[in-house]
Amino acid sequence: MLPGGLLVLGVFIITTLEMGNDFQNTLRRLVFAVEKSMNKKRLWNFTEEEVSDRVTLYMCSSTKKIVCRTYDIHDPKSSAKPADWKYQNGLSTSWLSLECTVHINIHIPLSTTSVSYTLEKNTKNGLARWAKQIENGVYLINGQVRAEDCDLLEGQKKSKGITQAVSQSFDVRVLTQLLLNSDHRSTATVQICSGSVNLKGTVKCRAYIHNSKPKVKDAVQAVKRDILNTVADRCEILFEDLLLNEIPEKKDSEKEFHILPHRVFVPIPGSTVMLCDYKFGDESAEEIRDHFIEMLDHRIQTEDLEIAEEINTAFMSSSVNTEPSLDNTDDEQPKEPIKTTVVLKIQQNIGMLIAFGVAVLAAGISFHYFSD
């Protein structure tokens, strides 16, 4: 539900004074369990500069007393540290929005050596290479390349010491490298594959950063993480849906397409920040609204929902034969921007076509040589 720039900082509980001490160990275990669960699907790592402390907050329902403690999630044996809990005015409205549209075309071969792995694990391993491209990409903010240590709001007008950019939105564009550096060699590897996964389409990304002296590097980092998170989340949701609604395999099919869930944003009351969720094409707006109400415990109107992507159709196919596949490390870029939503495509028997083409070419060269 959290877009880029926002993280789960901890857990809280509201209970009576008598039961307060009984829940301290439970809160501690819950903090580490939440972080472990979220870390499994992340395609990025925390930086050394980021704070690794997470918060547990206990509130007494009768005395209104608040007890706040922190734990270092990088240390499983970390002990509780007391912390102060303070309220700040206007914090929920002091966020800058960063919006980005990314066209993706990711090819992930499914090697026969990893046949024991789940489709989800194979896909995550394949996404790791694409994640490096996103990490190493060039990011344009409002059409300009800016130094990482520059102030994001540099040049903005100020009034009475407060920057007039509380609800400002920045347009971010991503440029990924088409060619490797001269220090690296572009090579092709041959793998025996049982199939492949293709992710194609356009994803709408949105990140938020606090307007208290934000740096360009912080804004870029928030956008990067949102790009990686939303693609990984959609794949995970799709695979779970395929397991729950298993469809009998089609014998005469060669390709099978599945549509990945679409992103839906909803505003937080009294804030410029929007949370997100995902929906499949057959889910109605009322179902998504009820899901948000259940999670946020707040009344939401259907017209408040913002569906970021259009709905398109897709199909999927598979084959039981195992054929060799040629995997080039330089992914071919589409000639035209892909306007469809993100689609999962499983392709097979590509290796057979390549091998047939090579054989025909070799036969033609041999015939020409002997005829001379």
XYZ file of C-alpha atoms in Angstrom:
372
model
C 0.000 0.000 0.000
C 2.941 2.344 0.535
C 4.348 4.140 -2.510
C 8.026 5.011 -2.827
C 9.502 7.136 -0.054
C 7.254 5.671 2.642
C 8.197 2.784 4.930
C 6.672 0.822 7.790
C 8.338 2.360 10.841
C 6.857 0.107 13.480
C 3.783 -1.338 15.180
C 1.459 -0.125 17.931
C -1.114 -1.551 20.296
C -3.833 -0.001 22.462
C -4.765 -2.038 25.529
C -5.347 -1.838 29.264
C -2.585 -1.142 31.756
C -2.721 -4.666 33.175
C -2.026 -6.259 29.801
C 0.622 -3.788 28.687
C 3.638 -5.745 29.880
C 2.345 -8.974 28.382
C 2.472 -7.518 24.876
C 5.996 -6.079 24.914
C 7.669 -9.274 23.727
C 4.895 -9.782 21.195
C 5.483 -6.306 19.751
C 9.203 -6.973 19.517
C 8.671 -10.228 17.612
C 6.121 -8.537 15.388
C 8.563 -5.754 14.413
C 11.185 -8.226 13.244
C 8.595 -10.463 11.581
C 7.196 -7.552 9.544
C 10.662 -6.493 8.417
C 11.612 -10.063 7.489
C 8.451 -10.514 5.467
C 8.946 -7.253 3.554
C 12.633 -7.918 2.960
C 11.896 -11.183 1.130
C 10.372 -9.460 -1.902
C 12.526 -6.331 -2.005
C 14.695 -5.789 -5.069
C 16.703 -3.064 -3.345
C 18.815 -2.666 -0.204
C 18.939 -0.029 2.482
C 21.842 2.413 2.414
C 24.281 2.807 5.276
C 22.996 6.325 5.961
C 19.423 5.194 6.597
C 18.147 4.713 10.132
C 17.634 1.034 10.928
C 15.576 1.556 14.089
C 11.929 0.475 14.158
C 9.349 1.578 16.695
C 6.953 -0.206 19.045
C 4.267 2.016 20.546
C 2.123 0.996 23.496
C -0.897 3.161 24.412
C -2.871 2.583 27.593
C -6.600 2.835 26.955
C -7.413 4.001 30.486
C -4.548 6.326 31.500
C -3.645 7.442 27.931
C -0.017 6.797 28.800
C 2.316 6.184 25.848
C 5.429 4.007 25.963
C 7.699 4.141 22.921
C 10.676 1.840 22.292
C 12.967 1.243 19.327
C 14.790 -1.837 18.009
C 17.631 -2.122 15.514
C 16.299 -4.427 12.783
C 19.827 -5.190 11.582
C 20.585 -6.796 14.941
C 18.327 -9.776 15.768
C 19.518 -9.613 19.384
C 18.774 -5.922 19.682
C 17.359 -4.838 23.028
C 14.704 -2.186 23.524
C 15.766 1.452 23.693
C 13.466 4.080 25.198
C 12.367 6.849 22.844
C 10.326 10.050 23.079
C 7.019 10.324 21.245
C 6.194 13.828 20.042
C 3.451 15.253 17.867
C 4.126 17.680 15.014
C 1.653 19.951 13.312
C 1.218 19.919 9.543
C 3.410 16.863 9.031
C 0.853 15.002 6.911
C 0.550 17.853 4.396
C 4.274 18.549 3.980
C 5.010 16.078 1.201
C 6.203 16.501 -2.376
C 4.949 14.154 -5.077
C 7.138 12.553 -7.743
C 5.412 10.881 -10.690
C 7.007 8.652 -13.289
C 5.928 6.423 -16.194
C 8.222 3.520 -17.055
C 8.017 1.288 -20.146
C 9.352 -2.178 -19.388
C 10.255 -5.162 -21.564
C 11.834 -7.800 -19.347
C 12.751 -11.266 -20.634
C 13.346 -13.938 -17.983
C 14.408 -17.422 -19.183
C 13.308 -20.345 -17.009
C 16.320 -22.619 -16.875
C 15.811 -26.366 -16.526
C 18.378 -26.364 -13.716
C 15.987 -24.279 -11.636
C 12.912 -26.353 -12.435
C 12.493 -27.168 -8.741
C 12.058 -23.465 -7.963
C 8.637 -21.857 -7.943
C 7.672 -19.531 -10.764
C 7.690 -16.691 -8.270
C 11.289 -17.384 -7.205
C 12.483 -17.786 -10.786
C 10.859 -14.486 -11.724
C 12.398 -12.665 -8.771
C 15.849 -13.953 -9.733
C 15.278 -12.685 -13.261
C 14.074 -9.307 -12.037
C 17.354 -8.794 -10.183
C 19.196 -8.044 -13.448
C 16.531 -5.565 -14.503
C 16.715 -3.966 -11.046
C 20.386 -3.151 -11.672
C 19.389 -1.255 -14.825
C 16.899 0.784 -12.812
C 19.478 1.455 -10.102
C 22.085 2.571 -12.661
C 19.685 4.630 -14.774
C 19.759 8.386 -15.335
C 16.848 10.283 -13.810
C 15.521 13.551 -15.211
C 13.561 15.721 -12.797
C 11.308 18.109 -14.711
C 13.445 17.396 -17.771
C 16.777 18.197 -16.127
C 19.694 16.142 -14.831
C 20.612 17.524 -11.436
C 23.463 16.786 -9.051
C 22.602 14.322 -6.290
C 23.550 16.630 -3.422
C 21.551 19.587 -4.754
C 18.451 20.804 -2.964
C 15.369 19.482 -4.753
C 13.558 22.780 -4.130
C 16.450 24.936 -5.286
C 15.114 27.976 -7.116
C 11.607 27.674 -5.648
C 9.976 30.832 -4.301
C 9.690 31.152 -0.559
C 7.185 33.081 1.510
C 7.568 33.798 5.243
C 10.256 31.144 5.470
C 7.981 28.383 4.133
C 8.466 26.947 0.675
C 5.391 27.180 -1.545
C 5.704 23.618 -2.762
C 3.685 21.645 -0.238
C 1.507 20.013 -2.896
C 3.945 20.364 -5.785
C 4.434 17.437 -8.146
C 7.654 16.665 -10.018
C 7.807 14.818 -13.319
C 10.527 12.160 -13.378
C 11.811 10.305 -16.432
C 14.101 7.292 -16.433
C 16.844 6.696 -18.999
C 18.358 3.215 -18.855
C 21.574 2.230 -20.581
C 21.116 0.554 -23.949
C 24.796 -0.407 -24.225
C 27.194 -1.641 -21.597
C 30.295 0.325 -20.679
C 33.459 -0.259 -22.669
C 34.913 -2.045 -19.635
C 32.281 -4.779 -19.929
C 31.874 -7.352 -22.658
C 28.463 -8.037 -24.125
C 28.167 -11.800 -24.390
C 25.430 -14.286 -25.123
C 24.859 -17.315 -22.928
C 23.141 -20.503 -24.022
C 20.752 -22.038 -21.520
C 18.587 -25.129 -21.652
C 15.206 -23.659 -20.780
C 11.754 -25.038 -20.198
C 10.221 -21.696 -21.038
C 10.492 -17.985 -20.378
C 8.620 -15.137 -18.790
C 8.165 -11.780 -20.495
C 6.985 -8.694 -18.655
C 5.846 -6.000 -21.055
C 3.934 -2.787 -20.646
C 3.814 0.545 -18.887
C 3.786 1.127 -15.140
C 2.681 4.282 -13.385
C 4.908 5.113 -10.444
C 4.463 7.629 -7.668
C 6.698 8.493 -4.749
C 6.645 11.017 -1.923
C 9.356 12.911 -0.118
C 9.112 15.296 2.824
C 9.671 18.940 1.941
C 12.097 19.587 4.803
C 15.290 20.340 2.833
C 14.910 17.402 0.420
C 17.900 16.384 -1.673
C 17.804 15.242 -5.287
C 19.332 11.884 -4.321
C 16.505 11.273 -1.838
C 13.895 11.963 -4.512
C 15.611 9.668 -7.029
C 15.934 6.930 -4.421
C 12.209 7.121 -3.621
C 11.290 6.816 -7.321
C 13.672 3.874 -7.849
C 12.169 1.952 -4.969
C 8.628 2.579 -6.117
C 9.451 1.268 -9.610
C 11.006 -1.893 -8.209
C 8.310 -2.411 -5.581
C 5.313 -2.066 -7.883
C 6.638 -4.536 -10.483
C 7.601 -7.099 -7.821
C 4.267 -6.699 -6.005
C 2.234 -7.228 -9.180
C 4.097 -10.425 -10.003
C 3.561 -11.746 -6.486
C -0.165 -10.955 -6.579
C -0.561 -12.622 -9.978
C 1.206 -15.818 -8.926
C -0.955 -16.054 -5.823
C -4.047 -15.621 -7.978
C -2.880 -18.353 -10.383
C -2.409 -20.756 -7.484
C -5.835 -19.993 -6.032
C -7.612 -20.150 -9.404
C -5.677 -22.884 -11.168
C -6.808 -23.411 -14.775
C -6.307 -26.753 -16.587
C -3.381 -26.670 -19.015
C -4.161 -26.164 -22.693
C -2.554 -28.903 -24.749
C -2.444 -27.179 -28.142
C -1.428 -23.760 -26.915
C 1.974 -22.182 -27.496
C 1.618 -18.893 -25.658
C -0.440 -17.833 -22.713
C -0.886 -14.247 -21.526
C -1.924 -12.996 -18.123
C -2.683 -9.436 -17.217
C -0.954 -8.149 -14.133
C -3.090 -6.234 -11.609
C -3.538 -2.500 -12.102
C -2.564 0.141 -9.616
C -5.218 2.092 -7.743
C -4.503 5.156 -5.597
C -6.640 6.555 -2.804
C -6.056 9.795 -0.833
C -5.428 9.936 2.897
C -7.832 12.382 4.588
C -6.046 15.589 5.540
C -2.893 14.700 3.634
C -1.393 15.150 0.181
C -0.120 11.556 0.283
C -2.003 8.773 -1.522
C -1.851 5.079 -0.672
C -2.113 2.379 -3.325
C -3.549 -1.053 -3.905
C -3.960 -3.351 -6.910
C -6.990 -4.661 -8.796
C -7.634 -7.216 -11.510
C -9.758 -6.381 -14.520
C -12.798 -8.296 -13.247
C -12.858 -6.464 -9.905
C -15.341 -3.616 -9.590
C -14.648 -0.206 -8.098
C -16.983 -1.060 -5.223
C -14.877 -4.110 -4.316
C -11.693 -2.035 -4.280
C -13.431 0.629 -2.197
C -14.527 -1.972 0.361
C -10.990 -3.338 0.495
C -9.584 0.108 1.295
C -12.273 0.644 3.948
C -11.322 -2.651 5.581
C -7.614 -1.800 5.659
C -7.816 1.896 6.556
C -10.940 1.793 8.764
C -12.085 4.972 7.034
C -15.028 5.720 4.785
C -13.984 6.111 1.135
C -16.105 7.111 -1.822
C -15.856 5.321 -5.149
C -15.035 8.568 -6.931
C -11.952 8.961 -4.711
C -10.315 5.955 -6.375
C -7.697 6.755 -9.011
C -6.972 3.875 -11.394
C -3.533 4.560 -12.820
C -3.633 2.214 -15.830
C -6.071 1.113 -18.511
C -7.452 -2.417 -18.637
C -6.359 -4.655 -21.526
C -6.842 -8.298 -22.484
C -4.141 -10.968 -22.590
C -3.616 -14.720 -22.965
C -1.093 -17.333 -21.899
C 0.320 -20.547 -23.319
C 2.779 -23.277 -22.351
C 4.476 -26.368 -23.728
C 5.689 -29.546 -22.074
C 8.721 -29.852 -24.362
C 12.106 -28.676 -23.116
C 14.060 -26.815 -25.768
C 17.292 -24.779 -25.731
C 16.893 -21.003 -25.607
C 19.371 -18.283 -26.535
C 19.495 -15.531 -23.952
C 21.335 -12.340 -24.953
C 22.402 -10.050 -22.132
C 21.446 -6.991 -24.200
C 17.639 -6.869 -24.202
C 16.129 -5.602 -27.421
C 14.144 -2.417 -26.947
C 10.674 -2.077 -28.498
C 10.494 0.158 -31.582
C 7.350 1.920 -30.343
C 6.272 2.764 -26.787
C 4.100 0.041 -25.340
C 0.731 1.500 -24.400
C -0.716 -1.654 -22.910
C -0.696 -2.451 -19.245
C 1.929 -4.726 -17.771
C 1.426 -8.232 -19.151
C 2.976 -11.528 -18.172
C 3.829 -13.622 -21.240
C 5.274 -17.105 -21.047
C 7.066 -18.051 -24.237
C 8.413 -21.438 -25.129
C 9.951 -23.263 -28.105
C 11.971 -20.155 -29.023
C 15.149 -22.215 -29.000
C 13.738 -24.617 -31.616
C 13.123 -21.744 -34.037
C 16.616 -20.340 -33.507
C 18.252 -23.726 -33.987
C 16.229 -24.313 -37.177
C 17.284 -20.933 -38.563
C 20.951 -21.592 -37.846
C 20.728 -25.024 -39.514
C 19.138 -23.580 -42.664
C 21.783 -20.857 -42.873
C 24.612 -23.378 -42.465
C 23.148 -25.641 -45.165
C 22.879 -22.712 -47.566
C 26.495 -21.669 -47.029
C 27.738 -25.253 -47.505
C 25.752 -25.662 -50.770
C 27.118 -22.396 -52.163
C 30.694 -23.337 -51.191
C 30.641 -26.819 -52.810
C 28.845 -25.553 -55.902
C 31.736 -23.111 -56.506
